[in-house]
Amino acid sequence: MNTRVSTGAAPGKVILFGEHAVVYGRPAIAAAIERGLGATAEPAHDGPRLDIPRWGRSGLHIRLGERQPGIESVARAFAAALEAAGLRDARLRVTIDAELPPGVGLGSSAAFAIALLRSLGEFRGAPFSTGDLLEAAEHVERVFHGTPSGLDHTVVALGGCLRFQRGREPAFMPVALAEPLPVVVAWTQREGGTRDVVGRLRERHDAQPDLYERLFDAMGDLAEAAVEALGHGDFARLGALFDLNHGYLNAAGVSGLANERMVAIARQHGALGAKLTGAGWGGAVIALAPDHPERIVSALQDAGFSATATRVGATS
Ligand code: MEV
Protein backbone atom coordinates (compact mmCIF):
# COMPACT_ATOMS: atom_id res chain seq x y z
CA MET A 1 0.00 0.00 0.00
CA ASN A 2 1.12 3.55 -0.74
CA THR A 3 2.26 5.12 2.53
CA ARG A 4 2.74 8.56 1.10
CA VAL A 5 1.12 11.59 2.76
CA SER A 6 0.67 14.16 0.01
CA THR A 7 -0.42 17.75 0.12
CA GLY A 8 -1.76 20.35 -2.29
CA ALA A 9 -2.77 23.96 -1.82
CA ALA A 10 -4.57 26.70 -3.74
CA PRO A 11 -5.62 30.29 -3.03
CA GLY A 12 -9.09 31.73 -3.39
CA LYS A 13 -9.79 34.48 -5.91
CA VAL A 14 -11.59 37.74 -6.48
CA ILE A 15 -12.82 38.85 -9.86
CA LEU A 16 -11.75 42.46 -10.30
CA PHE A 17 -13.57 43.07 -13.59
CA GLY A 18 -15.77 41.18 -16.01
CA GLU A 19 -17.65 38.42 -14.14
CA HIS A 20 -20.64 37.19 -16.18
CA ALA A 21 -19.44 39.06 -19.30
CA VAL A 22 -16.59 36.52 -19.36
CA VAL A 23 -19.14 33.74 -19.92
CA TYR A 24 -20.06 35.59 -23.18
CA GLY A 25 -16.48 35.82 -24.41
CA ARG A 26 -15.49 39.21 -23.02
CA PRO A 27 -12.16 39.68 -21.19
CA ALA A 28 -12.10 39.57 -17.40
CA ILE A 29 -9.49 40.25 -14.74
CA ALA A 30 -9.15 38.16 -11.59
CA ALA A 31 -6.58 37.92 -8.81
CA ALA A 32 -5.59 35.35 -6.22
CA ILE A 33 -6.21 36.22 -2.55
CA GLU A 34 -4.28 35.34 0.58
CA ARG A 35 -6.88 32.96 1.99
CA GLY A 36 -6.94 29.53 0.48
CA LEU A 37 -7.39 25.84 0.92
CA GLY A 38 -5.06 22.95 1.70
CA ALA A 39 -5.62 19.27 0.88
CA THR A 40 -3.86 16.29 2.47
CA ALA A 41 -4.18 12.86 0.88
CA GLU A 42 -3.12 9.82 2.87
CA PRO A 43 -3.54 6.06 2.67
CA ALA A 44 -6.63 4.61 4.36
CA HIS A 45 -7.92 1.08 4.87
CA ASP A 46 -11.27 1.72 3.23
CA GLY A 47 -12.29 3.31 -0.08
CA PRO A 48 -11.95 6.99 -1.02
CA ARG A 49 -13.08 9.33 1.76
CA LEU A 50 -13.16 13.10 1.95
CA ASP A 51 -13.42 15.22 5.09
CA ILE A 52 -13.82 19.00 5.17
CA PRO A 53 -14.06 19.80 8.90
CA ARG A 54 -14.63 23.57 8.47
CA TRP A 55 -17.52 23.46 5.96
CA GLY A 56 -21.12 22.84 6.97
CA ARG A 57 -22.47 22.82 10.51
CA SER A 58 -20.42 19.84 11.67
CA GLY A 59 -18.09 19.43 8.73
CA LEU A 60 -18.59 17.52 5.47
CA HIS A 61 -17.75 13.83 5.54
CA ILE A 62 -18.02 12.09 2.19
CA ARG A 63 -17.98 8.34 1.64
CA LEU A 64 -18.29 7.55 -2.05
CA GLY A 65 -21.12 5.16 -2.84
CA GLU A 66 -23.24 6.19 0.16
CA ARG A 67 -26.35 8.35 -0.33
CA GLN A 68 -25.61 11.62 1.44
CA PRO A 69 -28.39 14.17 0.84
CA GLY A 70 -27.29 17.81 0.61
CA ILE A 71 -23.66 17.09 -0.24
CA GLU A 72 -24.08 15.14 -3.50
CA SER A 73 -22.36 17.81 -5.58
CA VAL A 74 -19.24 17.72 -3.35
CA ALA A 75 -19.27 13.90 -3.58
CA ARG A 76 -19.58 14.04 -7.38
CA ALA A 77 -16.80 16.65 -7.58
CA PHE A 78 -14.57 14.39 -5.42
CA ALA A 79 -15.37 11.44 -7.71
CA ALA A 80 -14.53 13.57 -10.79
CA ALA A 81 -11.15 14.54 -9.28
CA LEU A 82 -10.33 10.91 -8.39
CA GLU A 83 -11.28 9.86 -11.92
CA ALA A 84 -9.02 12.55 -13.44
CA ALA A 85 -6.14 11.34 -11.25
CA GLY A 86 -6.78 7.66 -12.10
CA LEU A 87 -7.49 6.97 -8.41
CA ARG A 88 -11.21 6.10 -8.64
CA ASP A 89 -11.01 3.10 -6.29
CA ALA A 90 -7.89 4.01 -4.35
CA ARG A 91 -7.78 3.43 -0.62
CA LEU A 92 -7.20 6.95 0.48
CA ARG A 93 -8.54 9.68 2.65
CA VAL A 94 -8.37 13.37 1.75
CA THR A 95 -8.77 16.08 4.36
CA ILE A 96 -9.39 19.64 3.25
CA ASP A 97 -8.41 22.51 5.50
CA ALA A 98 -10.51 25.39 4.21
CA GLU A 99 -9.79 29.00 5.18
CA LEU A 100 -12.25 30.05 2.49
CA PRO A 101 -15.97 30.25 3.20
CA PRO A 102 -17.86 27.99 0.76
CA GLY A 103 -20.17 29.36 -1.91
CA VAL A 104 -19.78 33.12 -1.44
CA GLY A 105 -17.89 33.93 -4.64
CA LEU A 106 -14.31 33.81 -3.32
CA GLY A 107 -13.28 30.82 -5.40
CA SER A 108 -13.92 28.05 -2.87
CA SER A 109 -14.98 25.49 -5.50
CA ALA A 110 -12.07 26.30 -7.83
CA ALA A 111 -9.60 26.18 -4.90
CA PHE A 112 -11.19 22.89 -3.79
CA ALA A 113 -10.62 21.46 -7.29
CA ILE A 114 -7.02 22.65 -7.63
CA ALA A 115 -5.83 21.81 -4.08
CA LEU A 116 -7.52 18.39 -4.23
CA LEU A 117 -6.05 17.57 -7.67
CA ARG A 118 -2.59 18.71 -6.56
CA SER A 119 -2.71 16.42 -3.52
CA LEU A 120 -3.94 13.51 -5.68
CA GLY A 121 -1.21 14.12 -8.26
CA GLU A 122 1.41 13.92 -5.49
CA PHE A 123 -0.29 10.89 -3.97
CA ARG A 124 -0.13 8.88 -7.21
CA GLY A 125 3.52 9.93 -7.62
CA ALA A 126 2.93 11.95 -10.82
CA PRO A 127 1.99 15.60 -10.28
CA PHE A 128 -0.34 17.10 -12.91
CA SER A 129 1.24 19.32 -15.54
CA THR A 130 -0.33 22.80 -15.62
CA GLY A 131 -2.32 21.96 -18.77
CA ASP A 132 -3.64 18.69 -17.33
CA LEU A 133 -4.42 20.39 -14.00
CA LEU A 134 -6.53 23.05 -15.75
CA GLU A 135 -8.36 20.43 -17.82
CA ALA A 136 -9.07 18.22 -14.81
CA ALA A 137 -10.19 21.23 -12.73
CA GLU A 138 -12.68 22.15 -15.45
CA HIS A 139 -14.33 18.72 -15.07
CA VAL A 140 -14.56 19.20 -11.31
CA GLU A 141 -15.89 22.78 -11.66
CA ARG A 142 -18.57 21.59 -14.12
CA VAL A 143 -20.06 19.47 -11.36
CA PHE A 144 -20.61 22.64 -9.31
CA HIS A 145 -21.35 25.24 -11.97
CA GLY A 146 -22.54 23.59 -15.20
CA THR A 147 -20.55 25.48 -17.83
CA PRO A 148 -17.94 27.63 -16.08
CA SER A 149 -15.97 30.10 -18.19
CA GLY A 150 -12.72 28.72 -16.78
CA LEU A 151 -11.71 32.05 -15.23
CA ASP A 152 -11.94 30.89 -11.60
CA HIS A 153 -9.87 27.73 -11.73
CA THR A 154 -7.31 29.33 -14.08
CA VAL A 155 -6.48 32.19 -11.71
CA VAL A 156 -6.59 29.89 -8.69
CA ALA A 157 -4.14 27.49 -10.41
CA LEU A 158 -1.75 30.16 -11.68
CA GLY A 159 -2.01 32.82 -8.93
CA GLY A 160 -1.16 36.52 -9.28
CA CYS A 161 -3.45 38.68 -11.40
CA LEU A 162 -4.68 37.47 -14.81
CA ARG A 163 -6.51 38.76 -17.84
CA PHE A 164 -8.64 35.87 -19.08
CA GLN A 165 -10.76 35.40 -22.18
CA ARG A 166 -12.83 32.36 -22.94
CA GLY A 167 -12.46 30.73 -26.36
CA ARG A 168 -11.86 27.40 -28.03
CA GLU A 169 -8.43 27.76 -26.38
CA PRO A 170 -8.87 30.05 -23.34
CA ALA A 171 -6.41 32.97 -23.49
CA PHE A 172 -4.84 34.11 -20.26
CA MET A 173 -1.91 36.33 -19.45
CA PRO A 174 -0.51 37.87 -16.27
CA VAL A 175 -1.46 41.49 -15.58
CA ALA A 176 1.48 43.46 -14.23
CA LEU A 177 0.40 45.43 -11.17
CA ALA A 178 2.27 48.57 -10.11
CA GLU A 179 1.68 47.24 -6.56
CA PRO A 180 -0.66 44.67 -4.95
CA LEU A 181 -4.14 46.18 -4.68
CA PRO A 182 -5.21 47.27 -1.17
CA VAL A 183 -8.80 46.08 -0.88
CA VAL A 184 -11.51 45.21 1.58
CA VAL A 185 -13.36 42.00 0.81
CA ALA A 186 -16.74 41.46 2.47
CA TRP A 187 -19.19 38.60 2.18
CA THR A 188 -22.41 37.05 3.33
CA GLN A 189 -24.59 34.10 2.36
CA ARG A 190 -25.78 33.80 -1.25
CA GLU A 191 -29.42 33.76 -2.37
CA GLY A 192 -28.66 31.16 -5.04
CA GLY A 193 -25.79 29.19 -6.51
CA THR A 194 -23.55 30.36 -9.37
CA ARG A 195 -25.36 27.97 -11.70
CA ASP A 196 -28.75 29.65 -10.89
CA VAL A 197 -27.47 33.22 -11.31
CA VAL A 198 -25.69 32.40 -14.58
CA GLY A 199 -28.76 30.47 -15.83
CA ARG A 200 -31.23 33.28 -15.09
CA LEU A 201 -28.97 35.83 -16.80
CA ARG A 202 -28.80 33.50 -19.81
CA GLU A 203 -32.63 33.55 -20.00
CA ARG A 204 -32.71 37.35 -19.88
CA HIS A 205 -29.94 37.56 -22.47
CA ASP A 206 -31.65 35.14 -24.85
CA ALA A 207 -34.92 37.11 -24.64
CA GLN A 208 -33.16 40.37 -25.72
CA PRO A 209 -29.67 39.42 -26.95
CA ASP A 210 -28.79 42.75 -28.57
CA LEU A 211 -29.37 44.72 -25.37
CA TYR A 212 -27.39 42.32 -23.20
CA GLU A 213 -24.55 41.99 -25.70
CA ARG A 214 -24.10 45.76 -25.49
CA LEU A 215 -23.96 45.55 -21.71
CA PHE A 216 -21.31 42.81 -21.96
CA ASP A 217 -19.34 44.90 -24.48
CA ALA A 218 -19.30 47.74 -21.96
CA MET A 219 -18.03 45.39 -19.23
CA GLY A 220 -15.32 44.08 -21.58
CA ASP A 221 -14.21 47.66 -22.33
CA LEU A 222 -13.89 48.27 -18.59
CA ALA A 223 -11.65 45.23 -18.19
CA GLU A 224 -9.36 46.48 -20.96
CA ALA A 225 -9.20 49.96 -19.41
CA ALA A 226 -8.43 48.38 -16.04
CA VAL A 227 -5.34 46.55 -17.34
CA GLU A 228 -3.77 49.96 -17.98
CA ALA A 229 -4.93 51.50 -14.69
CA LEU A 230 -3.60 48.46 -12.76
CA GLY A 231 -0.24 48.81 -14.50
CA HIS A 232 0.01 52.46 -13.49
CA GLY A 233 -1.34 51.98 -9.96
CA ASP A 234 -3.99 54.59 -10.84
CA PHE A 235 -6.32 54.01 -7.89
CA ALA A 236 -8.65 56.93 -8.62
CA ARG A 237 -9.37 55.50 -12.08
CA LEU A 238 -9.64 51.94 -10.80
CA GLY A 239 -12.16 53.03 -8.17
CA ALA A 240 -14.29 54.67 -10.86
CA LEU A 241 -14.04 51.50 -12.97
CA PHE A 242 -15.15 49.38 -9.99
CA ASP A 243 -18.23 51.61 -9.56
CA LEU A 244 -19.08 51.44 -13.26
CA ASN A 245 -18.68 47.67 -13.32
CA HIS A 246 -20.95 47.33 -10.30
CA GLY A 247 -23.58 49.47 -12.01
CA TYR A 248 -23.49 47.25 -15.10
CA LEU A 249 -23.75 44.10 -12.97
CA ASN A 250 -26.75 45.61 -11.21
CA ALA A 251 -28.28 46.39 -14.61
CA ALA A 252 -27.69 42.78 -15.62
CA GLY A 253 -29.76 41.70 -12.61
CA VAL A 254 -27.08 39.83 -10.68
CA SER A 255 -26.70 42.14 -7.69
CA GLY A 256 -28.70 41.42 -4.54
CA LEU A 257 -29.83 43.53 -1.60
CA ALA A 258 -26.83 42.42 0.47
CA ASN A 259 -24.40 43.38 -2.33
CA GLU A 260 -26.01 46.83 -2.58
CA ARG A 261 -25.75 47.34 1.19
CA MET A 262 -22.13 46.22 1.38
CA VAL A 263 -21.14 48.38 -1.60
CA ALA A 264 -22.92 51.44 -0.11
CA ILE A 265 -21.28 50.97 3.31
CA ALA A 266 -17.83 50.61 1.76
CA ARG A 267 -18.26 53.78 -0.30
CA GLN A 268 -19.65 55.75 2.66
CA HIS A 269 -16.60 54.81 4.72
CA GLY A 270 -13.95 55.88 2.26
CA ALA A 271 -13.59 53.25 -0.46
CA LEU A 272 -12.52 54.70 -3.80
CA GLY A 273 -14.91 52.31 -5.52
CA ALA A 274 -16.74 49.06 -4.78
CA LYS A 275 -18.41 46.28 -6.69
CA LEU A 276 -19.79 42.82 -6.25
CA THR A 277 -17.31 40.10 -7.07
CA GLY A 278 -18.17 36.62 -8.34
CA ALA A 279 -21.61 35.53 -9.42
CA GLY A 280 -23.68 37.84 -7.17
CA TRP A 281 -27.13 37.48 -5.57
CA GLY A 282 -25.40 38.01 -2.27
CA GLY A 283 -21.95 36.58 -1.71
CA ALA A 284 -18.97 38.88 -1.88
CA VAL A 285 -18.02 42.47 -2.69
CA ILE A 286 -14.62 44.06 -3.16
CA ALA A 287 -13.79 47.67 -2.30
CA LEU A 288 -10.67 49.57 -3.26
CA ALA A 289 -9.33 50.91 0.03
CA PRO A 290 -5.82 52.38 0.04
CA ASP A 291 -6.54 54.54 3.13
CA HIS A 292 -7.97 53.38 6.49
CA PRO A 293 -9.36 50.06 5.30
CA GLU A 294 -9.99 49.21 8.99
CA ARG A 295 -12.81 51.80 9.08
CA ILE A 296 -14.56 50.06 6.19
CA VAL A 297 -14.02 46.64 7.75
CA SER A 298 -15.54 47.77 11.09
CA ALA A 299 -18.53 49.42 9.43
CA LEU A 300 -19.25 46.26 7.43
CA GLN A 301 -18.83 44.04 10.48
CA ASP A 302 -21.09 46.33 12.54
CA ALA A 303 -23.73 45.81 9.87
CA GLY A 304 -23.42 42.02 10.29
CA PHE A 305 -21.19 41.16 7.32
CA SER A 306 -17.88 39.28 7.31
CA ALA A 307 -15.06 41.53 6.14
CA THR A 308 -11.29 41.63 5.93
CA ALA A 309 -8.64 44.01 4.59
CA THR A 310 -6.08 42.43 2.32
CA ARG A 311 -3.90 42.93 -0.75
CA VAL A 312 -4.57 41.05 -3.94
CA GLY A 313 -2.66 40.21 -7.06
CA ALA A 314 0.82 39.77 -5.58
CA THR A 315 2.87 37.25 -7.53
CA SER A 316 4.20 34.69 -5.10
C1 MEV B 1 -18.18 33.13 -11.01
O1 MEV B 1 -17.12 33.22 -10.05
C2 MEV B 1 -17.83 33.90 -12.25
C3 MEV B 1 -18.92 33.93 -13.33
O2 MEV B 1 -18.43 34.80 -14.35
C4 MEV B 1 -19.18 32.55 -13.91
C5 MEV B 1 -18.02 32.02 -14.74
O3 MEV B 1 -17.11 32.75 -15.11
O4 MEV B 1 -18.10 30.81 -15.05
C6 MEV B 1 -20.22 34.50 -12.81
Short mmCIF file of N, CA, C and O and ligand atoms in Angstrom, two decimals, residues 13 15 18-23 105 145 147-152 166 194 198 277-280, ligand 1:
data_model
loop_
_atom_site.label_atom_id
_atom_site.label_comp_id
_atom_site.label_asym_id
_atom_site.label_seq_id
_atom_site.Cartn_x
_atom_site.Cartn_y
_atom_site.Cartn_z
N LYS A 13 -9.93 33.43 -4.88
CA LYS A 13 -9.79 34.48 -5.91
C LYS A 13 -10.86 35.57 -5.72
O LYS A 13 -11.89 35.35 -5.09
N ILE A 15 -12.75 38.34 -8.49
CA ILE A 15 -12.82 38.85 -9.86
C ILE A 15 -12.84 40.37 -9.76
O ILE A 15 -13.68 40.95 -9.07
N GLY A 18 -15.31 42.02 -14.90
CA GLY A 18 -15.77 41.18 -16.01
C GLY A 18 -16.47 39.88 -15.68
O GLY A 18 -16.69 39.07 -16.59
N GLU A 19 -16.88 39.63 -14.38
CA GLU A 19 -17.65 38.42 -14.14
C GLU A 19 -18.92 38.48 -14.98
O GLU A 19 -19.41 39.55 -15.34
N HIS A 20 -19.47 37.38 -15.32
CA HIS A 20 -20.64 37.19 -16.18
C HIS A 20 -20.33 37.53 -17.64
O HIS A 20 -20.58 36.69 -18.51
N ALA A 21 -19.77 38.74 -17.90
CA ALA A 21 -19.44 39.06 -19.30
C ALA A 21 -18.44 38.04 -19.84
O ALA A 21 -18.44 37.71 -21.03
N VAL A 22 -17.61 37.48 -18.94
CA VAL A 22 -16.59 36.52 -19.36
C VAL A 22 -17.23 35.24 -19.92
O VAL A 22 -16.68 34.59 -20.80
N VAL A 23 -18.42 34.92 -19.42
CA VAL A 23 -19.14 33.74 -19.92
C VAL A 23 -19.50 33.96 -21.40
O VAL A 23 -19.61 33.01 -22.17
N GLY A 105 -18.47 33.22 -3.50
CA GLY A 105 -17.89 33.93 -4.64
C GLY A 105 -16.41 34.22 -4.49
O GLY A 105 -15.85 35.01 -5.25
N HIS A 145 -20.84 24.05 -11.29
CA HIS A 145 -21.35 25.24 -11.97
C HIS A 145 -21.93 25.02 -13.36
O HIS A 145 -22.32 25.98 -14.01
N THR A 147 -21.50 25.14 -16.75
CA THR A 147 -20.55 25.48 -17.83
C THR A 147 -19.72 26.69 -17.42
O THR A 147 -19.96 27.81 -17.88
N PRO A 148 -18.76 26.50 -16.54
CA PRO A 148 -17.94 27.63 -16.08
C PRO A 148 -17.10 28.20 -17.22
O PRO A 148 -16.72 27.46 -18.14
N SER A 149 -16.80 29.49 -17.15
CA SER A 149 -15.97 30.10 -18.19
C SER A 149 -14.54 29.60 -18.13
O SER A 149 -13.81 29.66 -19.12
N GLY A 150 -14.11 29.14 -16.96
CA GLY A 150 -12.72 28.72 -16.78
C GLY A 150 -11.88 29.75 -16.04
O GLY A 150 -10.76 29.48 -15.62
N LEU A 151 -12.45 30.96 -15.88
CA LEU A 151 -11.71 32.05 -15.23
C LEU A 151 -11.28 31.65 -13.80
O LEU A 151 -10.11 31.80 -13.43
N ASP A 152 -12.22 31.13 -13.02
CA ASP A 152 -11.94 30.89 -11.60
C ASP A 152 -10.80 29.90 -11.40
O ASP A 152 -9.84 30.18 -10.69
N ARG A 166 -12.37 33.69 -22.57
CA ARG A 166 -12.83 32.36 -22.94
C ARG A 166 -12.73 32.19 -24.45
O ARG A 166 -12.87 33.16 -25.20
N THR A 194 -24.07 29.77 -8.13
CA THR A 194 -23.55 30.36 -9.37
C THR A 194 -24.34 29.86 -10.59
O THR A 194 -24.70 30.63 -11.48
N VAL A 198 -26.15 32.42 -13.18
CA VAL A 198 -25.69 32.40 -14.58
C VAL A 198 -26.85 31.96 -15.50
O VAL A 198 -27.07 32.53 -16.57
N THR A 277 -18.34 40.91 -6.44
CA THR A 277 -17.31 40.10 -7.07
C THR A 277 -17.78 38.65 -7.08
O THR A 277 -18.31 38.17 -6.08
N GLY A 278 -17.65 37.99 -8.23
CA GLY A 278 -18.17 36.62 -8.34
C GLY A 278 -19.54 36.66 -8.98
O GLY A 278 -19.87 37.59 -9.71
N ALA A 279 -20.35 35.66 -8.70
CA ALA A 279 -21.61 35.53 -9.42
C ALA A 279 -22.69 36.49 -8.94
O ALA A 279 -23.59 36.86 -9.69
N GLY A 280 -22.67 36.91 -7.66
CA GLY A 280 -23.68 37.84 -7.17
C GLY A 280 -24.84 37.15 -6.49
O GLY A 280 -24.74 36.01 -6.07
C1 MEV B 1 -18.18 33.13 -11.01
O1 MEV B 1 -17.12 33.22 -10.05
C2 MEV B 1 -17.83 33.90 -12.25
C3 MEV B 1 -18.92 33.93 -13.33
O2 MEV B 1 -18.43 34.80 -14.35
C4 MEV B 1 -19.18 32.55 -13.91
C5 MEV B 1 -18.02 32.02 -14.74
O3 MEV B 1 -17.11 32.75 -15.11
O4 MEV B 1 -18.10 30.81 -15.05
C6 MEV B 1 -20.22 34.50 -12.81
#
